[in-house]
Coordinates of C-alpha atoms in Angstrom, one line a residue:
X162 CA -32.9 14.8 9.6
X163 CA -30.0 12.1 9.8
X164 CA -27.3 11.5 7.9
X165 CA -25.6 8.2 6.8
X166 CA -21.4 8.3 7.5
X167 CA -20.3 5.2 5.3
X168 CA -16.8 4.5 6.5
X169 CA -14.6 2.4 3.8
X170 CA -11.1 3.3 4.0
X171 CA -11.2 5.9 7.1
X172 CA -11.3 3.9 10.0
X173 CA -11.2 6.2 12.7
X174 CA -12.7 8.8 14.4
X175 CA -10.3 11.7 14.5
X176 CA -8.9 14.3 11.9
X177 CA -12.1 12.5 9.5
X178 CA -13.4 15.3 7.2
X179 CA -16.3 13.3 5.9
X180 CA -17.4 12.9 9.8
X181 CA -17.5 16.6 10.5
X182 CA -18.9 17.3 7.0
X183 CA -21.6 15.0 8.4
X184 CA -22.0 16.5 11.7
X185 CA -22.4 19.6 10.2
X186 CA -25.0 18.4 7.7
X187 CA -27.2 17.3 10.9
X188 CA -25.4 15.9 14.2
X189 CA -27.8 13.0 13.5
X190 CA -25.5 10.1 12.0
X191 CA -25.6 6.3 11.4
X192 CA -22.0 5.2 10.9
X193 CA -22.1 1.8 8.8
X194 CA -19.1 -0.2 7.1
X195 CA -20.3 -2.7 4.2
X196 CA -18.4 -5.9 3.8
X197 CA -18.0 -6.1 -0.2
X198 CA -17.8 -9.9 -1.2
X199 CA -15.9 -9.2 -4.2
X200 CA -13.3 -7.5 -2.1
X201 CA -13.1 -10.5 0.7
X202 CA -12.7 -12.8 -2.1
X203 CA -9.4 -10.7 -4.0
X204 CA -7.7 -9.5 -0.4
X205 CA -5.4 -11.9 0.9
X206 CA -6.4 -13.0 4.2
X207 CA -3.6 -10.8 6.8
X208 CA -5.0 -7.6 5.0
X209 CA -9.0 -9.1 6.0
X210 CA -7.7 -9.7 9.4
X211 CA -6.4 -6.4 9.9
X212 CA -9.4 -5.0 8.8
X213 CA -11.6 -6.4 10.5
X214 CA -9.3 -5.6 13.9
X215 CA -9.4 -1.9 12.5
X216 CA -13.5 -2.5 13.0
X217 CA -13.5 -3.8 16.1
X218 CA -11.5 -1.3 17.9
X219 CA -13.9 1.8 15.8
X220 CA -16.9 -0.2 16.7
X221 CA -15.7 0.4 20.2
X222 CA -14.4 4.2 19.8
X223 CA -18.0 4.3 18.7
X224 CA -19.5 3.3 21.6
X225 CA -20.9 0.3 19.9
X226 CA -22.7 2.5 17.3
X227 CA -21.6 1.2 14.1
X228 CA -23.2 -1.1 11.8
X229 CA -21.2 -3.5 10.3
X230 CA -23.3 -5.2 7.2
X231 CA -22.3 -7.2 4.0
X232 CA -23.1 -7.3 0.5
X233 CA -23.0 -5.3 -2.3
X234 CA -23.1 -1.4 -1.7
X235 CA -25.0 -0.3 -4.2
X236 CA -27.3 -2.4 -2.8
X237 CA -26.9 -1.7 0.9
X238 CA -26.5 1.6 0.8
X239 CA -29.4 2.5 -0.9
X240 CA -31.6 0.5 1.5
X241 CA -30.0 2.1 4.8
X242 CA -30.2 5.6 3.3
X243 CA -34.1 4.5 3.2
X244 CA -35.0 2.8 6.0
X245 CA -33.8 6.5 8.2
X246 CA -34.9 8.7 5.9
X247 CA -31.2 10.0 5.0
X248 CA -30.9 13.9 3.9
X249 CA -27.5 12.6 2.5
X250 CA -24.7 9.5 2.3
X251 CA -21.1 10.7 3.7
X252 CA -18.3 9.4 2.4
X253 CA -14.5 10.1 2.1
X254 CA -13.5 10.5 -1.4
X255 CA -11.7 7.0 -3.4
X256 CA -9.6 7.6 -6.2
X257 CA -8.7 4.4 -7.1
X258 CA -10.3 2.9 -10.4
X259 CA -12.0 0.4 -8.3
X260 CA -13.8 2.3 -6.1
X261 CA -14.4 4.8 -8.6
X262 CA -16.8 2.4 -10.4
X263 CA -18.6 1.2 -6.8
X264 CA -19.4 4.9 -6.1
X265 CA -20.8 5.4 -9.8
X266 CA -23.2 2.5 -9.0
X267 CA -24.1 3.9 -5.5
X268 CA -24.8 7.2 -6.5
X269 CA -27.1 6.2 -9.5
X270 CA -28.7 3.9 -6.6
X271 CA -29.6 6.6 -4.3
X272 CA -31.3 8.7 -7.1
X273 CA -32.5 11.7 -5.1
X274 CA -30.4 11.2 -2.2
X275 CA -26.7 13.1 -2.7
X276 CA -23.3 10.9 -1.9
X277 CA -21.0 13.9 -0.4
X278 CA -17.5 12.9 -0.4
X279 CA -15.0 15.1 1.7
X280 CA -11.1 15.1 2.0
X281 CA -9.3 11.2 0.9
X282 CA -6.9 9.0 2.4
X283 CA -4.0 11.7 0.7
X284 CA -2.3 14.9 2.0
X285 CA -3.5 16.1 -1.4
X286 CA -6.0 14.6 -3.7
X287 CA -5.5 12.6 -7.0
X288 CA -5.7 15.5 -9.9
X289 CA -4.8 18.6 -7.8
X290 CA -1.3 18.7 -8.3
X291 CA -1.4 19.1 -12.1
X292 CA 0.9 21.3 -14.5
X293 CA 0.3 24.4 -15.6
X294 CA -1.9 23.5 -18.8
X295 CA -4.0 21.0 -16.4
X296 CA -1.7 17.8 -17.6
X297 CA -0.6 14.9 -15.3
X298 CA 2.8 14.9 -14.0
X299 CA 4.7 11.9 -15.5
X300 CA 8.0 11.9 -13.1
X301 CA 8.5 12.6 -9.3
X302 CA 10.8 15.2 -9.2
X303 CA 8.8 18.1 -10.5
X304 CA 5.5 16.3 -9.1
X305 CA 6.7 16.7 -5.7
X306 CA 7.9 20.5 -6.0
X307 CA 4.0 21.3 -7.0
X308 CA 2.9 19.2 -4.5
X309 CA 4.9 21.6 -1.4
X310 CA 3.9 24.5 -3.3
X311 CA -0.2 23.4 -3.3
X312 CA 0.1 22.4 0.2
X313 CA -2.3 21.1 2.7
X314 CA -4.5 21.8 5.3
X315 CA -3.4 21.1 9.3
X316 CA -5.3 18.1 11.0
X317 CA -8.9 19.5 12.7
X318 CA -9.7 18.6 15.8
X319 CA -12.6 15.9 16.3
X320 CA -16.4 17.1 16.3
X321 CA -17.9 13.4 17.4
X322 CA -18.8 14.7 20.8
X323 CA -21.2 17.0 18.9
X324 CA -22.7 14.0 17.2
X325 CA -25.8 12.3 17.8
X326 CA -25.2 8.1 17.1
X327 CA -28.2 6.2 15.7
X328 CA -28.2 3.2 17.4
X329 CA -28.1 0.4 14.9
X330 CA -29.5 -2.0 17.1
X331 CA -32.8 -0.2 16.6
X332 CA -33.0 -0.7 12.7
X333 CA -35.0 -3.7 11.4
X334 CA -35.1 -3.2 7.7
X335 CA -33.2 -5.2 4.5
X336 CA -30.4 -2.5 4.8
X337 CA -29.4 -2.9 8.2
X338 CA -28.9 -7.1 8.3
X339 CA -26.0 -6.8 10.7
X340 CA -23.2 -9.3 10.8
X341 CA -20.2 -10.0 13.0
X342 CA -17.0 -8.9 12.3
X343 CA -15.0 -12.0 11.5
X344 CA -12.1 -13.5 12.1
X345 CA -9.9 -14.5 8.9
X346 CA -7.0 -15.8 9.7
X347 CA -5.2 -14.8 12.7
X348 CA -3.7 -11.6 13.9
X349 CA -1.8 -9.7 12.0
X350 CA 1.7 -8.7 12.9
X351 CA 0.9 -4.9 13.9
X352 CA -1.6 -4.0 16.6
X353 CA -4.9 -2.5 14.2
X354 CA -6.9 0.8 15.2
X355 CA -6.6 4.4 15.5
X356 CA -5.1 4.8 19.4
X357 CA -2.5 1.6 18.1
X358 CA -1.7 4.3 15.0
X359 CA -1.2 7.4 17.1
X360 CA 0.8 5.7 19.5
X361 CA 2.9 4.2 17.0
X362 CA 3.8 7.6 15.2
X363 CA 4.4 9.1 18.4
X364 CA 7.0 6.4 19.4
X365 CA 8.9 6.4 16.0
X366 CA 8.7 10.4 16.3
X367 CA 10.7 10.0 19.3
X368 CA 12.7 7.7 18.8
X369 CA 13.4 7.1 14.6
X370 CA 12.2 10.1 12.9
X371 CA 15.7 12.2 13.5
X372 CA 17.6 9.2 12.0
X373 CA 15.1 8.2 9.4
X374 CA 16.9 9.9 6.5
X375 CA 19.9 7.3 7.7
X376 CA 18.5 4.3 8.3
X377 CA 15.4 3.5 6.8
X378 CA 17.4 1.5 4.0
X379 CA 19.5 -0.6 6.5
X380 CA 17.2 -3.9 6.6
X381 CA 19.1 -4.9 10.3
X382 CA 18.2 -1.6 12.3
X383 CA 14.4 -0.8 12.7
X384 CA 14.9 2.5 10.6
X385 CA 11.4 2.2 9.2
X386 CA 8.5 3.5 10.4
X387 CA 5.9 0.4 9.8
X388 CA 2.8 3.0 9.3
X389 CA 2.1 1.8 5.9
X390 CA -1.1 -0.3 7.2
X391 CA -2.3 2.1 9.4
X392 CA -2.3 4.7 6.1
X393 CA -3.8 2.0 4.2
X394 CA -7.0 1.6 6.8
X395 CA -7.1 5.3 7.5
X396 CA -6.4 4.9 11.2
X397 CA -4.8 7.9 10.8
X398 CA -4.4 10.9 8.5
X399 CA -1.0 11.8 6.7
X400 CA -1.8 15.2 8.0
X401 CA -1.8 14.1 11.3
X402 CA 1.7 12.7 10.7
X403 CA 2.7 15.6 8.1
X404 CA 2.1 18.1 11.0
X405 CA 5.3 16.5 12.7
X406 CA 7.5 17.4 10.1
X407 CA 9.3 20.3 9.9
X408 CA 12.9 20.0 7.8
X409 CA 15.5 18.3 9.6
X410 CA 16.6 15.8 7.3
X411 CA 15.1 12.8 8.7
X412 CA 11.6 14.4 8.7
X413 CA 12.6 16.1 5.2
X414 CA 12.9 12.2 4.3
X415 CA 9.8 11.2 5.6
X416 CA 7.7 13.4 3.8
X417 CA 9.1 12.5 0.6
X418 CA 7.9 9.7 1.4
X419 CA 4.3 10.6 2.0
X420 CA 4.8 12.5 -1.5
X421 CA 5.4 9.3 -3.2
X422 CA 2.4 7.7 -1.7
X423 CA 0.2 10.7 -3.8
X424 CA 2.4 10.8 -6.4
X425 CA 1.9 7.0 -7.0
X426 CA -2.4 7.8 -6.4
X427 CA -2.2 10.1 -8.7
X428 CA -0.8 8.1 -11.3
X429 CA -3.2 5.8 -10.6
X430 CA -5.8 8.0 -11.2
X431 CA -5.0 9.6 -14.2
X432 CA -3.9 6.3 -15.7
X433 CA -6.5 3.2 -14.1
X434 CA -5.0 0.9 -17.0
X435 CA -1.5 1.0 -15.1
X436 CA -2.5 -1.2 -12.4
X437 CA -2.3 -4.3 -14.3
X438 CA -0.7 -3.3 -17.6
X439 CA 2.5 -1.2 -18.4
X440 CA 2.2 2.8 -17.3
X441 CA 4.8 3.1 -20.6
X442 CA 3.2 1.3 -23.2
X443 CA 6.7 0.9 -25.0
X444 CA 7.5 -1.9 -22.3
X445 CA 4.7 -4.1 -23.6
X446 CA 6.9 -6.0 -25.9
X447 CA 9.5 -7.2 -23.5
X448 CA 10.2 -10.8 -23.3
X449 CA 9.3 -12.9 -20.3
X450 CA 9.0 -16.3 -19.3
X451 CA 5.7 -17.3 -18.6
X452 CA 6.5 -21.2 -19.3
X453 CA 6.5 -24.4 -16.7
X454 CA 10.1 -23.7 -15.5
X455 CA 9.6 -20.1 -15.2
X456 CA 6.7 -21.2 -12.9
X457 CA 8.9 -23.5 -11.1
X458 CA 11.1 -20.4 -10.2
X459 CA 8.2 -18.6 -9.5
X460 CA 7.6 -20.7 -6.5
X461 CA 10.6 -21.0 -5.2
X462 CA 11.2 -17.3 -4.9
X463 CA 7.7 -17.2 -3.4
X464 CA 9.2 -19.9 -0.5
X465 CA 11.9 -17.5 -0.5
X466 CA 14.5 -20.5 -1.4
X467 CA 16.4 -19.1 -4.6
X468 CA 19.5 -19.5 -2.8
X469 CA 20.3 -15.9 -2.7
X470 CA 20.3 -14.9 1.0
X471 CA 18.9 -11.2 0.7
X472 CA 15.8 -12.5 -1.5
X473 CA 15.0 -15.3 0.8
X474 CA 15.2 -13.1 3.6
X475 CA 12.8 -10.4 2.2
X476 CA 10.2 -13.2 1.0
X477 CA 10.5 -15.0 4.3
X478 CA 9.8 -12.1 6.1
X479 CA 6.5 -11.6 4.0
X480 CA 5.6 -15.6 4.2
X481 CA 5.9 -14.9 8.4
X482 CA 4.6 -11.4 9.0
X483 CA 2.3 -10.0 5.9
X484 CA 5.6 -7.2 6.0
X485 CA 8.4 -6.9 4.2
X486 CA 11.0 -4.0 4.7
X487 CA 10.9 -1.4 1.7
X488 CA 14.4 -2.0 0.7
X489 CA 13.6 -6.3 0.3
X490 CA 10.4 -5.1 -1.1
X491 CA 12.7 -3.5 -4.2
X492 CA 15.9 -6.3 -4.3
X493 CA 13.2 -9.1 -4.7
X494 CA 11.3 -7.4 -7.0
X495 CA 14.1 -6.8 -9.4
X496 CA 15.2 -10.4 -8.7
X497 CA 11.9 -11.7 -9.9
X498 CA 11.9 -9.3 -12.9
X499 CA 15.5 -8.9 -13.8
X500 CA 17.2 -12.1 -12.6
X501 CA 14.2 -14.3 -13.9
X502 CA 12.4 -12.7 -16.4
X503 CA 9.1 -13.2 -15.2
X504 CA 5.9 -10.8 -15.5
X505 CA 6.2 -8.0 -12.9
X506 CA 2.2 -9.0 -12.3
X507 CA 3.1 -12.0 -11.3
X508 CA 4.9 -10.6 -8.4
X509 CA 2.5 -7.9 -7.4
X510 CA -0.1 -10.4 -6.9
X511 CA 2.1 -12.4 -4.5
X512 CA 2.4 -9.2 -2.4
X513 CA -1.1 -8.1 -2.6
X514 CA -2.1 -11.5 -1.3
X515 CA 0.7 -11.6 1.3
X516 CA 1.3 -8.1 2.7
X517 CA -1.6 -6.5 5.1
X518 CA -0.1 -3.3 3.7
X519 CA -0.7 -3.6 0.3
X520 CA -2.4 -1.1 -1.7
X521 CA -2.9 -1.1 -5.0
X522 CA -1.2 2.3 -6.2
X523 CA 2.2 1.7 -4.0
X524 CA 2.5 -1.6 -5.0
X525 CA 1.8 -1.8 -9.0
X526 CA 4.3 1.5 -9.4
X527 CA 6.4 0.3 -6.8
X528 CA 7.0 -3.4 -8.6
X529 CA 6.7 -0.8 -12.2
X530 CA 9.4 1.4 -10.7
X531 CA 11.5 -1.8 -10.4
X532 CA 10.7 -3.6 -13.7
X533 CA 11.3 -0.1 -15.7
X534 CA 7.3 -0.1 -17.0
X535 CA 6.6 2.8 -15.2
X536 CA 7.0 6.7 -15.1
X537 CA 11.0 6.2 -14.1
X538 CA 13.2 8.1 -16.7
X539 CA 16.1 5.2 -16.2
X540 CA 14.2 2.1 -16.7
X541 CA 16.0 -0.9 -18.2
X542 CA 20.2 -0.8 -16.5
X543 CA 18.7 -0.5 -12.8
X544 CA 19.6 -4.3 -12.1
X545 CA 20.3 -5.2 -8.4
X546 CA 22.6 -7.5 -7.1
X547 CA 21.0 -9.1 -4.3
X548 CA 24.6 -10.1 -2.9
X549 CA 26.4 -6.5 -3.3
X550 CA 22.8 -5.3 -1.6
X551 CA 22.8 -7.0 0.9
X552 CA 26.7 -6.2 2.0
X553 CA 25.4 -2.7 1.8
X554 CA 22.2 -2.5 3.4
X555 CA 22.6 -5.4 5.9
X556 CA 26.6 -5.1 6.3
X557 CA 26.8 -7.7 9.5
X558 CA 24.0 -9.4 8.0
X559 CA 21.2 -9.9 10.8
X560 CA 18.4 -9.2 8.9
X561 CA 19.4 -12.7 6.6
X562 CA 20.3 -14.7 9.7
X563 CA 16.6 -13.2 11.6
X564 CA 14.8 -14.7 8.7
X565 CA 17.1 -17.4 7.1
X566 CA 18.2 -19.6 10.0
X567 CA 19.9 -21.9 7.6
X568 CA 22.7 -19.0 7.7
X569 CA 22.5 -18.5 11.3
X570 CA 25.8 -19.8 11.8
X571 CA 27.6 -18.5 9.3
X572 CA 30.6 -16.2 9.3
X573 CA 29.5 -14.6 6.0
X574 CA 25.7 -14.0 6.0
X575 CA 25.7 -13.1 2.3
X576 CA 28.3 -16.1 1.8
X577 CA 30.6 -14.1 0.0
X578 CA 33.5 -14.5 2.4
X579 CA 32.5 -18.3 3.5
X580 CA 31.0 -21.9 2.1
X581 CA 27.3 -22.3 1.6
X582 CA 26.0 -24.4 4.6
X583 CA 24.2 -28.1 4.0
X584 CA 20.5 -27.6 3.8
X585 CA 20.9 -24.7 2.2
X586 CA 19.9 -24.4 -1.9
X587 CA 22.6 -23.6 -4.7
X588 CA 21.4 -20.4 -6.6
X589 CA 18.9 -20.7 -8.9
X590 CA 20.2 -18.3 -11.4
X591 CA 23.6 -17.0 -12.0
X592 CA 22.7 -13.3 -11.2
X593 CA 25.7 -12.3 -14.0
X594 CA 24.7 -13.9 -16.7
X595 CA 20.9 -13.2 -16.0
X596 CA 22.2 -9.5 -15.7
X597 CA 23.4 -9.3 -19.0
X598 CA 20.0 -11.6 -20.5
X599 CA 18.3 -8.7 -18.7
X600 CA 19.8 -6.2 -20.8
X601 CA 20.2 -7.7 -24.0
X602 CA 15.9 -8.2 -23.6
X603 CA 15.2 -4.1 -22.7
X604 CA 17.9 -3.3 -25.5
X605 CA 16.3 -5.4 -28.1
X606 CA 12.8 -3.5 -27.8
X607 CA 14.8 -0.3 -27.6
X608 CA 16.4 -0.1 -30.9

């Protein structure tokens, strides 16, 4: 009796748990991917193109033998499972509150038929790693030393050869109604699919992994690992990559790292509400402008022209690549909430539209971490000064003169030594006196 393997954030063949729970089920599978309308319509268009890369190159690791079909799943689904008699619908377990609801709808759909969901896109699941009386953890530090006490499982070696693919060419019936993978909007700036992942880790454990600890925050070297897509698409496990690290202090680094990434899922789960509203409540009467020159400044960060050299870098580098190097990824973020007051949502939008990483855990407790909403103990007085960052994390200054050419020339990247250049724009704040407004809005709700 076949089997249906539904692949939505997994896109690869090896180290997959729900495809050897399948295999094992029957060796009999159809592998399908459904192309959700609501989600085409709310991912920006680098993410769709990288996904649909990512299903081209598993359409080919399959031997041709996936479906590709769009529409809505609980809809879809359903109708495949049908039309070859399924036994049962294989999935890899979502977490996030989004797909959470889509699975409730498919599973009431298929009635009879059972949705099995085996291993996630995590080294350990959302609501594993829990205190001692079952409660969430609310702060890293002691999340992370129960998350290396649970542990995790070593990456399996693939089963497909065992597997038996259902030809979807051979289906006729309203669930199959294949379509072509298209194109939305150019390639992406990172080569998409499993063998591009593996590669890429193997490279960066060769030659950035010993140093990672040291230079992942210097935005000039290339300190960074750039595997956030491929964790975002599943083209390859954090196992896979966890089984590389042992404890020198670069990998020790790393896998911190990989620890936020579930720790932030987590949070996620246990609190859905905190992916557009504040994780700490308390935070929900701070003062922001929401008015027409707040949107006027709004844009401008967005063009990455505020006239602070670090900021336009980072947001330039988004605008050009759908990436932006963790470190910009916090300076401009406090810029936008610190420097000019305006809704932390209104920021993580931008970068959900913009970066083909973006995920929607990392990024709302990422931009929550940096506006002080979140599960940080030392929220409000963490205000960045995009000029004293930037001496520090790009001392010579080649990451601003990579991405702001205006400053090419200069002898003082972060214009602290030398004259702003013609063509160039004034600041659009004065970062000390936004500092202080910054404060004097976090005290007020504090006392």
């Amino acid at each position: 009796m076949p089997v249906l393997l539904w692949y939505r954030r997994d896109l690869r063949v090896g180290d997959l748990p729900a495809l050897s729970a399948a295999i094992a089920d029957d060796p009999e599978v159809l592998c399908c991917f459904v192309l959700d309308p609501r989600l085409e319509t709310s991912s920006g268009q680098r993410r769709l193109q990288f996904l649909g890369d990512c299903l081209r190159h598993l359409r080919d690791d399959l031997d041709g033998r996936l479906l590709i079909t769009r529409g809505l799943p609980q809809q879809r689904i359903p109708q495949l499972a049908a039309e070859i008699s399924a036994t049962a619908v294989h999935v890899s377990d979502d977490f996030a509150p989004f797909g959470r609801r889509r699975d409730q709808r498919v599973r009431a759909a298929l009635s009879q038929i059972p949705l099995v969901a085996t291993g996630s896109p995590y080294l350990i699941s959302p609501g594993r790693v829990v205190k001692d009386d079952g409660s969430p953890y609310r702060v890293f530090t002691p999340f992370f030393r129960r998350w290396r006490e649970h542990g995790w499982r070593r990456p399996a070696l693939s089963r497909s050869e065992s597997a038996h693919w259902i030809d979807p060419t051979a289906l006729s019936g309203k669930g199959a109604q294949p379509v072509e993978i298209p194109d939305f909007g150019g390639p992406a700036d990172v080569p998409a699919g499993e063998a591009a992942a593996r590669e890429h880790w193997k490279a960066f454990v060769a030659s950035g992994l010993d140093r990672y600890d040291q230079d992942r925050d210097l935005l000039g070297r290339n300190g960074a690992s750039r595997m956030s897509a491929y964790l975002k698409f599943g083209n390859i496990h954090p196992r896979t990559m966890a089984a590389d690290l042992d404890h020198s202090p670069g990998e020790a680094a790393y896998l911190r790292q990989l620890a936020f990434r579930d720790f932030y899922a987590a949070v996620l789960h246990h609190w859905p509400r905190s992916a557009w509203e504040n994780w700490n409540t308390e935070f929900d009467a701070i003062q922001t402008d929401t008015d027409a020159e707040a949107q006027r400044r709004f844009e401008r960060w967005k063009a990455g022209t505020t006239g602070f050299p670090l900021v336009d870098a980072g947001m330039r580098e988004l605008l050009a690549t759908g990436f932006m190097h963790n470190r910009a990824r916090m300076i401009v973020a406090s810029f936008l909430v610190k420097d000019l007051h305006l809704p932390w949502q209104w920021g993580a939008r931008w970068f959900l539209d913009q970066l083909v990483d973006g995920d929607l855990a990392n990024n709302q407790h990422g931009w929550q971490w940096c506006a002080g909403t979140g599960t940080d103990a030392s929220p409000y007085f963490r205000v960045f000064n995009p000029t004293l960052q930037g001496r520090k994390f790009d001392s010579d200054g080649s990451y601003v003169r990579r991405w702001v050419p205006e400053l090419a020339d200069v002898t003082d990247a972060h214009l602290v030594r030398c004259g702003r250049p013609p063509g160039y724009p004034e600041p659009i704040v004065d970062h000390g006196h936004e500092r202080a407004e910054a404060l004097r809005r976090y005290q007020r709700i504090s006392t």
